[in-house]
């Protein structure tokens, strides 16, 4: 869950994004991937950090200087150890066709 989706950020403030993982087990990984808006370059992938230990709340804060697009990738595993399978969930759900976008003004 991304409780607040920002579509614009002032040049004087950082872009801050929180994500909550609703799962009976912690995620294997939760990453934030971004690139300049409209670019065909690969996304730069950064790990999100734990904001609230024990609550599975993660955050990232970046000082961006140009418009960008991004997505989150959350890898979750099976709570049963004998089934070592993982699933990757994305935000926004329209990724990879349409990533989330942020305008810097």
mmCIF file of C-alpha atoms in Angstrom:
data_model
loop_
_atom_site.group_PDB
_atom_site.id
_atom_site.type_symbol
_atom_site.label_atom_id
_atom_site.label_comp_id
_atom_site.label_asym_id
_atom_site.label_seq_id
_atom_site.Cartn_x
_atom_site.Cartn_y
_atom_site.Cartn_z
ATOM 1 C CA UNK A 1 0.000 0.000 0.000
ATOM 2 C CA UNK A 2 1.281 3.449 -0.905
ATOM 3 C CA UNK A 3 -0.786 5.741 1.354
ATOM 4 C CA UNK A 4 0.110 9.028 -0.349
ATOM 5 C CA UNK A 5 0.930 9.262 -4.042
ATOM 6 C CA UNK A 6 2.739 12.490 -4.906
ATOM 7 C CA UNK A 7 2.548 13.659 -8.508
ATOM 8 C CA UNK A 8 4.499 16.883 -7.986
ATOM 9 C CA UNK A 9 7.293 18.123 -5.736
ATOM 10 C CA UNK A 10 8.786 21.577 -5.315
ATOM 11 C CA UNK A 11 12.457 21.960 -6.180
ATOM 12 C CA UNK A 12 13.186 22.897 -2.555
ATOM 13 C CA UNK A 13 11.795 19.704 -1.026
ATOM 14 C CA UNK A 14 12.801 16.045 -1.225
ATOM 15 C CA UNK A 15 10.555 13.434 -2.776
ATOM 16 C CA UNK A 16 9.460 11.187 0.106
ATOM 17 C CA UNK A 17 7.555 7.950 -0.443
ATOM 18 C CA UNK A 18 6.291 5.504 2.184
ATOM 19 C CA UNK A 19 5.086 1.978 1.464
ATOM 20 C CA UNK A 20 3.327 -0.485 3.749
ATOM 21 C CA UNK A 21 3.634 -4.201 3.143
ATOM 22 C CA UNK A 22 0.584 -6.166 4.287
ATOM 23 C CA UNK A 23 1.907 -9.688 4.618
ATOM 24 C CA UNK A 24 2.262 -12.305 7.313
ATOM 25 C CA UNK A 25 5.998 -12.443 6.541
ATOM 26 C CA UNK A 26 8.443 -9.609 5.800
ATOM 27 C CA UNK A 27 9.180 -9.034 2.116
ATOM 28 C CA UNK A 28 12.317 -10.518 0.599
ATOM 29 C CA UNK A 29 13.010 -7.064 -0.861
ATOM 30 C CA UNK A 30 11.293 -3.754 -1.577
ATOM 31 C CA UNK A 31 12.924 -1.503 -4.154
ATOM 32 C CA UNK A 32 12.299 1.923 -5.667
ATOM 33 C CA UNK A 33 13.267 2.243 -9.338
ATOM 34 C CA UNK A 34 13.415 5.603 -11.124
ATOM 35 C CA UNK A 35 14.589 7.293 -14.310
ATOM 36 C CA UNK A 36 14.204 10.664 -16.024
ATOM 37 C CA UNK A 37 10.656 11.035 -17.360
ATOM 38 C CA UNK A 38 10.366 9.847 -20.971
ATOM 39 C CA UNK A 39 13.809 8.237 -20.937
ATOM 40 C CA UNK A 40 14.424 4.810 -22.419
ATOM 41 C CA UNK A 41 17.444 4.312 -20.139
ATOM 42 C CA UNK A 42 17.299 1.514 -17.579
ATOM 43 C CA UNK A 43 15.757 2.396 -14.222
ATOM 44 C CA UNK A 44 18.102 3.139 -11.310
ATOM 45 C CA UNK A 45 17.090 0.714 -8.548
ATOM 46 C CA UNK A 46 17.451 1.613 -4.861
ATOM 47 C CA UNK A 47 16.423 -0.366 -1.768
ATOM 48 C CA UNK A 48 13.717 1.167 0.408
ATOM 49 C CA UNK A 49 14.638 1.337 4.080
ATOM 50 C CA UNK A 50 12.619 0.191 7.069
ATOM 51 C CA UNK A 51 10.855 3.181 8.614
ATOM 52 C CA UNK A 52 8.985 1.363 11.376
ATOM 53 C CA UNK A 53 10.593 -1.911 12.516
ATOM 54 C CA UNK A 54 8.065 -4.663 13.161
ATOM 55 C CA UNK A 55 5.349 -2.859 11.184
ATOM 56 C CA UNK A 56 6.686 -3.451 7.657
ATOM 57 C CA UNK A 57 6.627 0.267 6.809
ATOM 58 C CA UNK A 58 9.333 1.326 4.354
ATOM 59 C CA UNK A 59 10.465 4.726 3.090
ATOM 60 C CA UNK A 60 12.725 6.477 0.634
ATOM 61 C CA UNK A 61 13.670 10.145 0.415
ATOM 62 C CA UNK A 62 15.446 11.600 -2.625
ATOM 63 C CA UNK A 63 16.352 15.096 -3.767
ATOM 64 C CA UNK A 64 15.350 15.092 -7.433
ATOM 65 C CA UNK A 65 16.194 17.901 -9.855
ATOM 66 C CA UNK A 66 14.130 16.827 -12.866
ATOM 67 C CA UNK A 67 10.796 15.185 -13.682
ATOM 68 C CA UNK A 68 10.949 11.424 -13.249
ATOM 69 C CA UNK A 69 9.001 8.195 -13.467
ATOM 70 C CA UNK A 70 9.191 5.364 -10.986
ATOM 71 C CA UNK A 71 7.829 2.058 -9.775
ATOM 72 C CA UNK A 72 8.129 -0.085 -6.651
ATOM 73 C CA UNK A 73 8.897 -3.795 -6.749
ATOM 74 C CA UNK A 74 8.082 -5.889 -3.690
ATOM 75 C CA UNK A 75 9.306 -9.485 -3.640
ATOM 76 C CA UNK A 76 7.305 -11.597 -1.210
ATOM 77 C CA UNK A 77 7.905 -15.216 -0.324
ATOM 78 C CA UNK A 78 5.795 -18.076 0.867
ATOM 79 C CA UNK A 79 5.352 -18.229 4.664
ATOM 80 C CA UNK A 80 5.840 -21.993 4.402
ATOM 81 C CA UNK A 81 9.546 -22.851 4.310
ATOM 82 C CA UNK A 82 9.038 -25.973 2.193
ATOM 83 C CA UNK A 83 7.568 -23.850 -0.633
ATOM 84 C CA UNK A 84 10.439 -21.517 -1.445
ATOM 85 C CA UNK A 85 8.531 -19.555 -4.054
ATOM 86 C CA UNK A 86 8.473 -15.809 -4.495
ATOM 87 C CA UNK A 87 6.130 -13.366 -6.190
ATOM 88 C CA UNK A 88 6.926 -9.832 -7.297
ATOM 89 C CA UNK A 89 4.234 -7.199 -6.795
ATOM 90 C CA UNK A 90 4.449 -3.777 -8.454
ATOM 91 C CA UNK A 91 3.231 -0.274 -7.741
ATOM 92 C CA UNK A 92 1.664 1.286 -9.661
ATOM 93 C CA UNK A 93 -0.344 -1.696 -10.856
ATOM 94 C CA UNK A 94 -0.068 -0.290 -14.401
ATOM 95 C CA UNK A 95 3.716 -0.902 -14.421
ATOM 96 C CA UNK A 96 5.464 -1.842 -16.780
ATOM 97 C CA UNK A 97 3.188 -0.166 -19.323
ATOM 98 C CA UNK A 98 2.738 3.029 -17.295
ATOM 99 C CA UNK A 99 5.039 3.889 -14.365
ATOM 100 C CA UNK A 100 4.120 6.534 -11.802
ATOM 101 C CA UNK A 101 5.303 10.064 -12.663
ATOM 102 C CA UNK A 102 6.402 13.080 -10.645
ATOM 103 C CA UNK A 103 6.784 16.653 -11.894
ATOM 104 C CA UNK A 104 9.395 18.916 -10.255
ATOM 105 C CA UNK A 105 8.317 22.573 -10.164
#
